[in-house]
Amino acid sequence: MPAVVVVGAQWGDEAKGKVVDCLAQDADMVVRYGGGSNAGHTVRFDGHEFKLHLVPSGIFRPRVTNIIASGVVVDPQVLVEEIRSLQAQGVAVDNLRISASAHVVMPYHRLLDALEEKQRGSAQIGTTCRGIGPAYADKAARKGIRMADLRQPDRFAEALRRALEEKSRLLKMVYETDCPTFEDIWREYKSYAEILRPMITDTDPLVYHAVKSGQRVVFEGAQGTLLDLDHGTYPYVTSSHPVAGGACVGTGIGPTYIDAVIGVAKAYTTRVGSGAFPTELTNETGNYLRERGREYGTTTGRPRRCGWLDTVVLRYSAQVNGLTAFAMTLLDVLSGLDTVQICRAYRLPNGETIEQFPSDSAVLDRCEPVYEQLPGWKEEIADVRSWEDLPAEAKRYVQRVEELTGTPVAMVSVGPLRTQTFWRHGVSADAPVRSLQALARR
Ligand code: IMP
């Protein structure tokens, strides 16, 4: 039962979409387990580029069942748009299923997200304003609307009426803003329900049956470990659980069914939105990484903050996710630099050096990175297709990351295309899911 979780090992945007797309060739099922349309997963192949927010990255493989599981918050407007755009580009979505237990992002969630951000003033989180926080808040407060409600007109009307009683008062009295009317939302959401209804089902048994019967299942994470509500840099986090444990909670699968956990990490670090970022570079090198890595948000278009690779973050990520391997992406972006730096520890203002990621964001704010300097490489490596053909300095860089994290780098990506990928540590390009399982057992 090879079941592999793909998790973001940093602050999101690690190119998980590409990694999941590569694994999907050897998978029967891809299950998106958390987050919502705040995510932006880019998949490129055969001259096409697709940007996915909610649809799992296995959608391009017709024999793969793709599931949006109960841990996801679904904005039907975004999902319907995404489905239409895929269909217009010739991608069939017959193999897509949506959990009836997934919560629905409503127009008032998007409104509240923007208003709450504004109210935070200088303490803004820098959310994507996609309504994610307010939707998860309603879920936790046990007053959310689920896909099971959306598919039944009477149930949806009742749930919407109840929700609007509270939300319209809240918007008016606290934010002096009008709430969209029942009629407007009803009309809009009824049209989404008609399109999505055939795909909405109880997905837990589908996933359970798949793992139980030995099918190859890939659990697709969204965002990254450091954005996790419990384990990230709170309060500058998202409202879901991107960590590997989220794959169990968000799909209804017990932890004993997971065989391998792959942490996707860029060869450097980026972050969008506010919050501590010890290795951030606000200089020419930061700009170099941003431009070469095309570091602008898929969902919001915002320029991403860029910095050196932080192995304190990666060790923490290996710890909280139980990583069995890393996939290192965007290694090609580092070409052309005389030297490259890797953060191996933090220094506190009192001079003390720590190697463990601090759980308190206020402490992290005061941490200075302790760097190791390695020689860079001048050669462009986008055409390299095997470990052996990498420049010696690039190999040294990857190996040093393995030493500092105690975790093998099983996949290296040197560009956005499927073909710009090679595998290591005995992982086969033709059967990556099965061989990642074998690597995890070693
Ligand atoms: P929210 O998820 O929209 O509530 O945003 C909370 C924080 O998570 C903000 O700092 C966002 O920039 C960040 N964030 C949310 N989704 C992503 C993502 O897919 N990639 C990177 N950062 C994200």
Short mmCIF file of C-alpha atoms and ligand atoms in Angstrom, two decimals:
data_model
loop_
_atom_site.label_atom_id
_atom_site.label_comp_id
_atom_site.label_asym_id
_atom_site.label_seq_id
_atom_site.Cartn_x
_atom_site.Cartn_y
_atom_site.Cartn_z
CA MET A 1 0.00 0.00 0.00
CA PRO A 2 2.37 2.75 -1.10
CA ALA A 3 0.89 5.94 0.30
CA VAL A 4 3.14 8.98 0.04
CA VAL A 5 2.55 12.44 1.49
CA VAL A 6 4.00 15.42 -0.37
CA VAL A 7 4.42 18.31 2.02
CA GLY A 8 5.87 21.82 1.70
CA ALA A 9 9.00 21.94 3.87
CA GLN A 10 9.29 25.74 4.04
CA TRP A 11 6.79 28.64 3.79
CA GLY A 12 4.91 27.33 0.76
CA ASP A 13 5.51 27.82 -2.98
CA GLU A 14 8.12 25.03 -3.05
CA ALA A 15 6.85 23.68 -6.42
CA LYS A 16 4.84 20.85 -4.87
CA GLY A 17 2.59 20.86 -7.96
CA LYS A 18 5.49 19.75 -10.14
CA VAL A 19 6.56 17.05 -7.68
CA VAL A 20 3.01 15.69 -7.37
CA ASP A 21 2.64 15.75 -11.16
CA CYS A 22 5.83 13.66 -11.49
CA LEU A 23 4.64 11.19 -8.83
CA ALA A 24 1.17 10.98 -10.40
CA GLN A 25 2.56 8.99 -13.34
CA ASP A 26 3.06 6.15 -10.83
CA ALA A 27 -0.14 6.74 -8.84
CA ASP A 28 -3.73 5.53 -8.82
CA MET A 29 -5.04 8.38 -6.71
CA VAL A 30 -4.00 11.94 -5.79
CA VAL A 31 -5.69 13.44 -2.74
CA ARG A 32 -5.50 17.14 -1.87
CA TYR A 33 -5.79 17.24 1.92
CA GLY A 34 -5.87 20.86 3.11
CA GLY A 35 -5.95 24.58 2.44
CA GLY A 36 -8.10 26.17 -0.21
CA SER A 37 -7.82 28.51 -3.16
CA ASN A 38 -4.99 30.33 -1.36
CA ALA A 39 -2.75 27.66 -2.93
CA GLY A 40 -1.34 27.95 -6.42
CA HIS A 41 0.16 24.80 -7.91
CA THR A 42 1.80 25.22 -11.31
CA VAL A 43 2.22 22.25 -13.64
CA ARG A 44 4.04 22.57 -16.99
CA PHE A 45 4.43 19.97 -19.72
CA ASP A 46 4.28 19.61 -23.51
CA GLY A 47 4.26 23.39 -23.99
CA HIS A 48 1.27 23.92 -21.66
CA GLU A 49 1.18 25.68 -18.32
CA PHE A 50 -1.61 25.05 -15.83
CA LYS A 51 -2.21 26.93 -12.59
CA LEU A 52 -4.26 24.96 -10.10
CA HIS A 53 -5.74 26.31 -6.87
CA LEU A 54 -8.07 23.51 -5.76
CA VAL A 55 -7.96 20.68 -8.29
CA PRO A 56 -5.28 18.09 -7.37
CA SER A 57 -2.17 18.02 -9.57
CA GLY A 58 -2.93 14.45 -10.70
CA ILE A 59 -5.76 15.70 -12.94
CA PHE A 60 -3.57 15.49 -16.06
CA ARG A 61 -3.31 11.69 -15.79
CA PRO A 62 -6.65 10.25 -16.94
CA ARG A 63 -6.24 6.98 -15.01
CA VAL A 64 -5.66 8.78 -11.70
CA THR A 65 -8.61 9.45 -9.38
CA ASN A 66 -8.31 12.98 -7.99
CA ILE A 67 -9.89 13.83 -4.68
CA ILE A 68 -10.52 17.12 -2.91
CA ALA A 69 -10.78 15.78 0.63
CA SER A 70 -12.67 16.99 3.71
CA GLY A 71 -9.71 19.02 5.05
CA VAL A 72 -9.93 21.45 2.12
CA VAL A 73 -12.12 24.56 2.17
CA VAL A 74 -13.69 24.84 -1.27
CA ASP A 75 -14.54 28.12 -2.94
CA PRO A 76 -17.02 26.91 -5.57
CA GLN A 77 -16.53 30.01 -7.69
CA VAL A 78 -12.80 29.29 -8.01
CA LEU A 79 -13.35 25.55 -8.46
CA VAL A 80 -15.93 25.98 -11.23
CA GLU A 81 -13.66 28.48 -13.00
CA GLU A 82 -10.75 26.09 -12.70
CA ILE A 83 -12.78 23.16 -14.03
CA ARG A 84 -13.98 25.24 -16.99
CA SER A 85 -10.48 26.43 -17.77
CA LEU A 86 -9.10 22.85 -17.64
CA GLN A 87 -11.88 21.62 -19.91
CA ALA A 88 -11.26 24.48 -22.34
CA GLN A 89 -7.65 23.31 -22.54
CA GLY A 90 -8.71 19.75 -23.28
CA VAL A 91 -8.23 18.29 -19.78
CA ALA A 92 -11.08 16.00 -18.70
CA VAL A 93 -12.27 16.24 -15.10
CA ASP A 94 -14.40 13.06 -15.02
CA ASN A 95 -11.90 11.65 -12.54
CA LEU A 96 -12.46 14.42 -9.94
CA ARG A 97 -14.33 13.80 -6.66
CA ILE A 98 -15.11 16.36 -3.94
CA SER A 99 -15.71 15.45 -0.31
CA ALA A 100 -19.25 16.11 0.92
CA SER A 101 -17.64 17.05 4.27
CA ALA A 102 -15.42 19.77 2.82
CA HIS A 103 -16.46 23.25 3.96
CA VAL A 104 -17.61 25.88 1.51
CA VAL A 105 -15.96 29.30 1.24
CA MET A 106 -18.75 31.88 1.05
CA PRO A 107 -18.67 35.48 -0.26
CA TYR A 108 -18.84 36.82 3.32
CA HIS A 109 -15.68 34.83 4.17
CA ARG A 110 -13.75 36.65 1.44
CA LEU A 111 -15.19 39.97 2.61
CA LEU A 112 -14.30 39.29 6.25
CA ASP A 113 -10.78 38.17 5.32
CA ALA A 114 -10.09 41.54 3.65
CA LEU A 115 -11.78 43.56 6.43
CA GLU A 116 -9.98 41.72 9.23
CA GLU A 117 -6.66 42.27 7.46
CA LYS A 118 -7.37 45.99 7.17
CA GLN A 119 -8.29 46.15 10.84
CA ARG A 120 -4.97 44.55 11.84
CA GLY A 121 -3.16 47.66 10.57
CA SER A 122 0.60 47.26 10.95
CA ALA A 123 0.12 43.72 12.30
CA GLN A 124 -1.29 42.46 8.98
CA ILE A 125 -0.70 38.79 8.22
CA GLY A 126 -0.62 39.41 4.48
CA THR A 127 -3.32 36.82 3.74
CA THR A 128 -4.32 35.96 0.19
CA CYS A 129 -7.79 37.45 0.97
CA ARG A 130 -9.39 34.25 -0.35
CA GLY A 131 -11.57 33.85 2.74
CA ILE A 132 -9.53 30.94 4.08
CA GLY A 133 -9.18 32.04 7.73
CA PRO A 134 -12.87 32.99 8.18
CA ALA A 135 -13.99 29.72 6.50
CA TYR A 136 -11.85 27.57 8.81
CA ALA A 137 -12.99 29.71 11.78
CA ASP A 138 -16.64 28.89 10.99
CA LYS A 139 -15.72 25.23 10.63
CA ALA A 140 -14.04 25.20 14.08
CA ALA A 141 -16.99 27.10 15.56
CA ARG A 142 -19.30 24.44 14.10
CA LYS A 143 -21.31 26.84 11.99
CA GLY A 144 -19.84 26.27 8.54
CA ILE A 145 -21.66 25.22 5.38
CA ARG A 146 -20.43 22.00 3.80
CA MET A 147 -20.49 20.61 0.27
CA ALA A 148 -23.19 18.17 1.46
CA ASP A 149 -25.37 21.23 2.17
CA LEU A 150 -24.52 22.89 -1.13
CA ARG A 151 -25.67 19.91 -3.18
CA GLN A 152 -29.17 19.92 -1.61
CA PRO A 153 -31.09 23.16 -2.37
CA ASP A 154 -33.35 23.07 0.72
CA ARG A 155 -30.53 22.34 3.10
CA PHE A 156 -28.35 24.99 1.52
CA ALA A 157 -31.10 27.63 1.73
CA GLU A 158 -31.61 26.93 5.42
CA ALA A 159 -27.89 26.95 6.22
CA LEU A 160 -27.38 30.15 4.24
CA ARG A 161 -30.27 31.92 5.99
CA ARG A 162 -28.89 30.96 9.38
CA ALA A 163 -25.37 32.06 8.46
CA LEU A 164 -26.53 35.41 7.07
CA GLU A 165 -28.44 36.25 10.25
CA GLU A 166 -25.08 36.41 12.00
CA LYS A 167 -22.80 37.56 9.20
CA SER A 168 -24.91 40.49 8.04
CA ARG A 169 -25.12 41.79 11.63
CA LEU A 170 -21.40 41.30 12.12
CA LEU A 171 -20.52 43.07 8.88
CA LYS A 172 -22.86 45.95 9.56
CA MET A 173 -22.15 46.54 13.24
CA VAL A 174 -18.43 45.86 13.41
CA TYR A 175 -17.25 46.73 9.90
CA GLU A 176 -20.05 49.08 8.70
CA THR A 177 -20.25 47.06 5.49
CA ASP A 178 -23.22 45.55 3.67
CA CYS A 179 -23.36 41.80 3.39
CA PRO A 180 -24.32 40.25 0.03
CA THR A 181 -28.04 39.36 0.10
CA PHE A 182 -29.55 35.90 0.39
CA GLU A 183 -30.91 36.15 -3.16
CA ASP A 184 -27.56 37.11 -4.69
CA ILE A 185 -25.64 34.32 -2.96
CA TRP A 186 -28.42 31.78 -3.55
CA ARG A 187 -28.55 32.46 -7.27
CA GLU A 188 -24.78 32.32 -7.68
CA TYR A 189 -24.18 29.24 -5.52
CA LYS A 190 -27.12 27.35 -7.02
CA SER A 191 -25.39 27.53 -10.39
CA TYR A 192 -22.15 26.20 -8.90
CA ALA A 193 -24.03 23.39 -7.15
CA GLU A 194 -25.50 22.24 -10.45
CA ILE A 195 -22.03 21.85 -11.95
CA LEU A 196 -20.37 20.32 -8.89
CA ARG A 197 -23.20 18.03 -7.67
CA PRO A 198 -22.14 14.93 -9.63
CA MET A 199 -18.64 15.15 -8.18
CA ILE A 200 -19.65 15.56 -4.51
CA THR A 201 -19.49 12.31 -2.58
CA ASP A 202 -18.27 10.64 0.59
CA THR A 203 -14.56 10.48 -0.25
CA ASP A 204 -13.26 8.88 2.98
CA PRO A 205 -14.24 5.33 1.89
CA LEU A 206 -12.72 5.91 -1.56
CA VAL A 207 -9.36 6.85 -0.05
CA TYR A 208 -9.55 4.07 2.55
CA HIS A 209 -10.33 1.47 -0.09
CA ALA A 210 -7.45 2.72 -2.24
CA VAL A 211 -4.81 2.48 0.50
CA LYS A 212 -6.24 -0.77 1.88
CA SER A 213 -6.25 -2.48 -1.51
CA GLY A 214 -2.62 -1.60 -2.24
CA GLN A 215 -3.22 1.21 -4.72
CA ARG A 216 -0.58 3.93 -5.01
CA VAL A 217 -1.91 7.05 -3.32
CA VAL A 218 -0.26 10.48 -3.25
CA PHE A 219 -1.46 12.95 -0.63
CA GLU A 220 -0.92 16.48 -1.93
CA GLY A 221 -0.23 19.15 0.67
CA ALA A 222 -0.80 22.86 0.18
CA GLN A 223 1.18 25.77 1.68
CA GLY A 224 4.13 24.73 3.85
CA THR A 225 5.16 23.44 7.26
CA LEU A 226 6.06 26.90 8.58
CA LEU A 227 2.55 28.14 7.71
CA ASP A 228 0.89 25.40 9.80
CA LEU A 229 -1.63 26.73 12.31
CA ASP A 230 -0.05 24.79 15.20
CA HIS A 231 3.53 24.23 14.09
CA GLY A 232 4.24 27.31 11.98
CA THR A 233 5.27 30.88 12.76
CA TYR A 234 2.01 31.82 14.50
CA PRO A 235 0.21 34.19 14.02
CA TYR A 236 1.77 34.62 10.55
CA VAL A 237 0.38 31.33 9.33
CA THR A 238 -2.55 29.98 7.39
CA SER A 239 -5.58 28.49 9.17
CA SER A 240 -5.09 24.84 8.17
CA HIS A 241 -2.61 22.02 8.76
CA PRO A 242 -0.14 21.75 5.87
CA VAL A 243 2.06 19.33 7.90
CA ALA A 244 2.03 15.61 7.04
CA GLY A 245 -0.30 14.89 9.98
CA GLY A 246 -2.85 17.05 8.16
CA ALA A 247 -3.00 14.34 5.49
CA CYS A 248 -4.52 11.95 8.04
CA VAL A 249 -6.93 14.44 9.60
CA GLY A 250 -7.87 15.97 6.25
CA THR A 251 -8.68 12.68 4.51
CA GLY A 252 -9.77 10.25 7.24
CA ILE A 253 -6.76 7.94 6.85
CA GLY A 254 -4.95 6.64 9.95
CA PRO A 255 -1.21 7.38 10.32
CA THR A 256 -0.27 3.71 9.95
CA TYR A 257 -1.31 3.83 6.30
CA ILE A 258 1.35 6.39 5.39
CA ASP A 259 4.56 4.86 4.04
CA ALA A 260 6.68 7.85 3.03
CA VAL A 261 6.70 11.61 3.52
CA ILE A 262 8.46 13.78 0.94
CA GLY A 263 9.34 17.32 1.99
CA VAL A 264 9.54 19.65 -0.98
CA ALA A 265 12.14 22.38 -0.43
CA LYS A 266 13.53 25.01 -2.73
CA ALA A 267 17.32 25.26 -2.98
CA TYR A 268 16.84 28.64 -1.27
CA THR A 269 13.99 30.08 0.81
CA THR A 270 10.99 32.28 0.02
CA ARG A 271 8.09 33.65 2.00
CA VAL A 272 4.98 35.65 1.04
CA GLY A 273 3.18 37.82 3.56
CA SER A 274 4.43 39.01 6.94
CA GLY A 275 6.40 37.25 9.66
CA ALA A 276 9.95 36.40 10.68
CA PHE A 277 12.34 35.17 7.99
CA PRO A 278 15.91 34.92 9.38
CA THR A 279 17.73 34.30 6.07
CA GLU A 280 15.86 36.96 4.08
CA LEU A 281 18.05 38.92 1.64
CA THR A 282 16.92 42.47 0.92
CA ASN A 283 19.89 43.09 -1.39
CA GLU A 284 21.00 42.34 -4.95
CA THR A 285 21.30 38.61 -4.24
CA GLY A 286 17.68 38.58 -3.04
CA ASN A 287 16.64 40.28 -6.29
CA TYR A 288 18.76 37.81 -8.27
CA LEU A 289 16.90 34.88 -6.69
CA ARG A 290 13.51 36.56 -7.22
CA GLU A 291 14.08 37.26 -10.90
CA ARG A 292 15.76 33.96 -11.79
CA GLY A 293 13.21 31.98 -9.77
CA ARG A 294 10.23 34.03 -11.09
CA GLU A 295 9.28 34.48 -7.46
CA TYR A 296 5.90 36.17 -7.85
CA GLY A 297 2.79 34.62 -6.29
CA THR A 298 0.68 32.27 -8.44
CA THR A 299 -2.47 33.28 -6.55
CA THR A 300 -1.86 36.96 -5.77
CA GLY A 301 1.03 37.99 -8.05
CA ARG A 302 2.85 39.44 -5.02
CA PRO A 303 6.68 39.50 -5.17
CA ARG A 304 7.98 36.83 -2.79
CA ARG A 305 10.59 37.60 -0.14
CA CYS A 306 13.75 35.62 -0.96
CA GLY A 307 16.76 34.41 1.03
CA TRP A 308 19.37 31.69 1.52
CA LEU A 309 18.48 28.12 2.32
CA ASP A 310 17.78 27.62 6.01
CA THR A 311 18.56 24.13 7.30
CA VAL A 312 17.27 24.99 10.79
CA VAL A 313 13.88 25.24 9.07
CA LEU A 314 14.50 22.04 7.10
CA ARG A 315 15.55 20.04 10.18
CA TYR A 316 12.42 21.25 11.96
CA SER A 317 10.37 20.29 8.94
CA ALA A 318 11.95 16.83 8.87
CA GLN A 319 11.05 16.52 12.56
CA VAL A 320 7.40 17.61 12.53
CA ASN A 321 6.57 15.82 9.27
CA GLY A 322 8.65 12.68 9.83
CA LEU A 323 10.25 13.26 6.44
CA THR A 324 11.69 10.21 4.72
CA ALA A 325 13.23 12.27 1.88
CA PHE A 326 13.47 15.75 0.43
CA ALA A 327 12.71 16.81 -3.12
CA MET A 328 14.92 19.82 -3.84
CA THR A 329 13.46 22.19 -6.41
CA LEU A 330 14.78 25.25 -8.29
CA LEU A 331 18.44 24.28 -7.92
CA ASP A 332 19.03 25.92 -11.32
CA VAL A 333 18.20 29.33 -9.82
CA LEU A 334 21.47 29.31 -7.84
CA SER A 335 23.67 29.08 -10.98
CA GLY A 336 25.89 32.09 -11.62
CA LEU A 337 26.71 32.98 -8.02
CA ASP A 338 30.37 33.09 -6.86
CA THR A 339 29.46 31.66 -3.49
CA VAL A 340 26.32 30.24 -1.89
CA GLN A 341 25.40 30.27 1.78
CA ILE A 342 23.54 27.75 3.88
CA CYS A 343 22.15 28.69 7.28
CA ARG A 344 23.06 25.93 9.74
CA ALA A 345 22.07 27.55 13.09
CA TYR A 346 20.72 30.74 14.64
CA ARG A 347 22.43 33.17 16.98
CA LEU A 348 20.34 34.80 19.70
CA PRO A 349 21.00 38.41 20.85
CA ASN A 350 22.78 37.06 23.98
CA GLY A 351 25.32 35.30 21.74
CA GLU A 352 23.92 31.82 22.30
CA THR A 353 23.78 29.59 19.20
CA ILE A 354 20.73 27.35 18.70
CA GLU A 355 20.13 24.61 16.17
CA GLN A 356 16.48 23.93 17.04
CA PHE A 357 13.79 26.05 15.40
CA PRO A 358 12.18 28.22 18.12
CA SER A 359 8.43 27.77 18.56
CA ASP A 360 7.94 31.40 19.62
CA SER A 361 7.81 33.81 16.65
CA ALA A 362 9.04 36.63 18.89
CA VAL A 363 12.26 34.64 19.50
CA LEU A 364 12.58 33.81 15.81
CA ASP A 365 12.32 37.53 15.05
CA ARG A 366 15.52 38.10 17.01
CA CYS A 367 17.49 35.21 15.51
CA GLU A 368 20.47 35.95 13.26
CA PRO A 369 21.46 33.23 10.78
CA VAL A 370 24.79 31.46 11.20
CA TYR A 371 26.01 30.68 7.68
CA GLU A 372 28.36 28.26 6.03
CA GLN A 373 29.80 29.50 2.77
CA LEU A 374 30.20 27.11 -0.15
CA PRO A 375 31.63 27.72 -3.62
CA GLY A 376 28.97 28.51 -6.23
CA TRP A 377 28.81 27.27 -9.83
CA LYS A 378 28.68 29.34 -12.99
CA GLU A 379 27.20 26.76 -15.36
CA GLU A 380 23.49 26.80 -16.21
CA ILE A 381 22.12 23.41 -15.16
CA ALA A 382 18.59 23.50 -16.64
CA ASP A 383 19.62 20.87 -19.20
CA VAL A 384 21.25 18.51 -16.71
CA ARG A 385 19.33 15.24 -16.51
CA SER A 386 21.40 13.20 -14.08
CA TRP A 387 23.21 13.60 -10.79
CA GLU A 388 26.52 12.68 -12.44
CA ASP A 389 26.26 15.63 -14.84
CA LEU A 390 25.78 18.30 -12.16
CA PRO A 391 28.77 20.60 -11.53
CA ALA A 392 30.83 19.37 -8.55
CA GLU A 393 29.90 22.49 -6.53
CA ALA A 394 26.16 21.88 -7.01
CA LYS A 395 26.59 18.26 -5.90
CA ARG A 396 28.50 19.46 -2.84
CA TYR A 397 25.67 21.87 -2.04
CA VAL A 398 23.00 19.16 -2.17
CA GLN A 399 25.15 16.75 -0.16
CA ARG A 400 25.78 19.40 2.50
CA VAL A 401 22.02 19.87 2.86
CA GLU A 402 21.70 16.11 3.37
CA GLU A 403 24.42 16.18 6.04
CA LEU A 404 22.90 19.15 7.87
CA THR A 405 19.36 17.71 7.83
CA GLY A 406 20.12 14.00 8.15
CA THR A 407 17.62 13.38 5.34
CA PRO A 408 18.29 12.16 1.79
CA VAL A 409 17.53 14.43 -1.17
CA ALA A 410 15.80 11.87 -3.40
CA MET A 411 14.70 14.19 -6.18
CA VAL A 412 16.38 17.22 -7.74
CA SER A 413 14.50 19.63 -10.00
CA VAL A 414 16.38 22.00 -12.32
CA GLY A 415 13.44 23.66 -14.08
CA PRO A 416 9.66 23.74 -14.23
CA LEU A 417 9.20 20.96 -16.81
CA ARG A 418 8.50 17.31 -16.00
CA THR A 419 11.66 16.39 -17.85
CA GLN A 420 13.85 18.75 -15.79
CA THR A 421 13.98 16.29 -12.94
CA PHE A 422 16.22 13.50 -11.75
CA TRP A 423 16.00 11.03 -8.91
CA ARG A 424 18.63 9.77 -6.49
CA HIS A 425 19.15 7.15 -3.78
CA GLY A 426 17.79 4.37 -5.97
CA VAL A 427 14.44 6.06 -6.66
CA SER A 428 13.30 5.07 -10.13
CA ALA A 429 11.96 7.74 -12.50
CA ASP A 430 9.41 5.23 -13.82
CA ALA A 431 8.12 4.07 -10.45
CA PRO A 432 8.84 6.92 -8.01
CA VAL A 433 5.96 6.24 -5.60
CA ARG A 434 6.96 2.61 -5.09
CA SER A 435 10.64 3.38 -4.80
CA LEU A 436 10.10 6.26 -2.36
CA GLN A 437 8.27 3.73 -0.20
CA ALA A 438 11.27 1.39 -0.49
CA LEU A 439 13.66 4.25 0.38
CA ALA A 440 11.59 5.10 3.47
CA ARG A 441 11.93 1.50 4.70
CA ARG A 442 15.72 1.47 4.39
P1 IMP B 1 -4.22 32.82 4.09
O1 IMP B 1 -3.90 31.37 3.92
O2 IMP B 1 -4.75 33.44 2.84
O3 IMP B 1 -5.06 33.08 5.29
O4 IMP B 1 -2.82 33.57 4.36
C1 IMP B 1 -2.06 33.38 5.55
C2 IMP B 1 -0.57 33.40 5.25
O5 IMP B 1 -0.23 32.25 4.48
C3 IMP B 1 -0.11 34.60 4.43
O6 IMP B 1 1.20 34.95 4.84
C4 IMP B 1 -0.07 34.06 3.01
O7 IMP B 1 0.83 34.77 2.20
C5 IMP B 1 0.40 32.64 3.27
N1 IMP B 1 -0.02 31.71 2.24
C6 IMP B 1 -1.25 31.18 2.07
N2 IMP B 1 -1.26 30.32 1.04
C7 IMP B 1 -0.01 30.29 0.56
C8 IMP B 1 0.63 29.56 -0.49
O8 IMP B 1 0.02 28.75 -1.18
N3 IMP B 1 1.95 29.81 -0.65
C9 IMP B 1 2.65 30.67 0.12
N4 IMP B 1 2.11 31.36 1.11
C10 IMP B 1 0.79 31.17 1.33
#
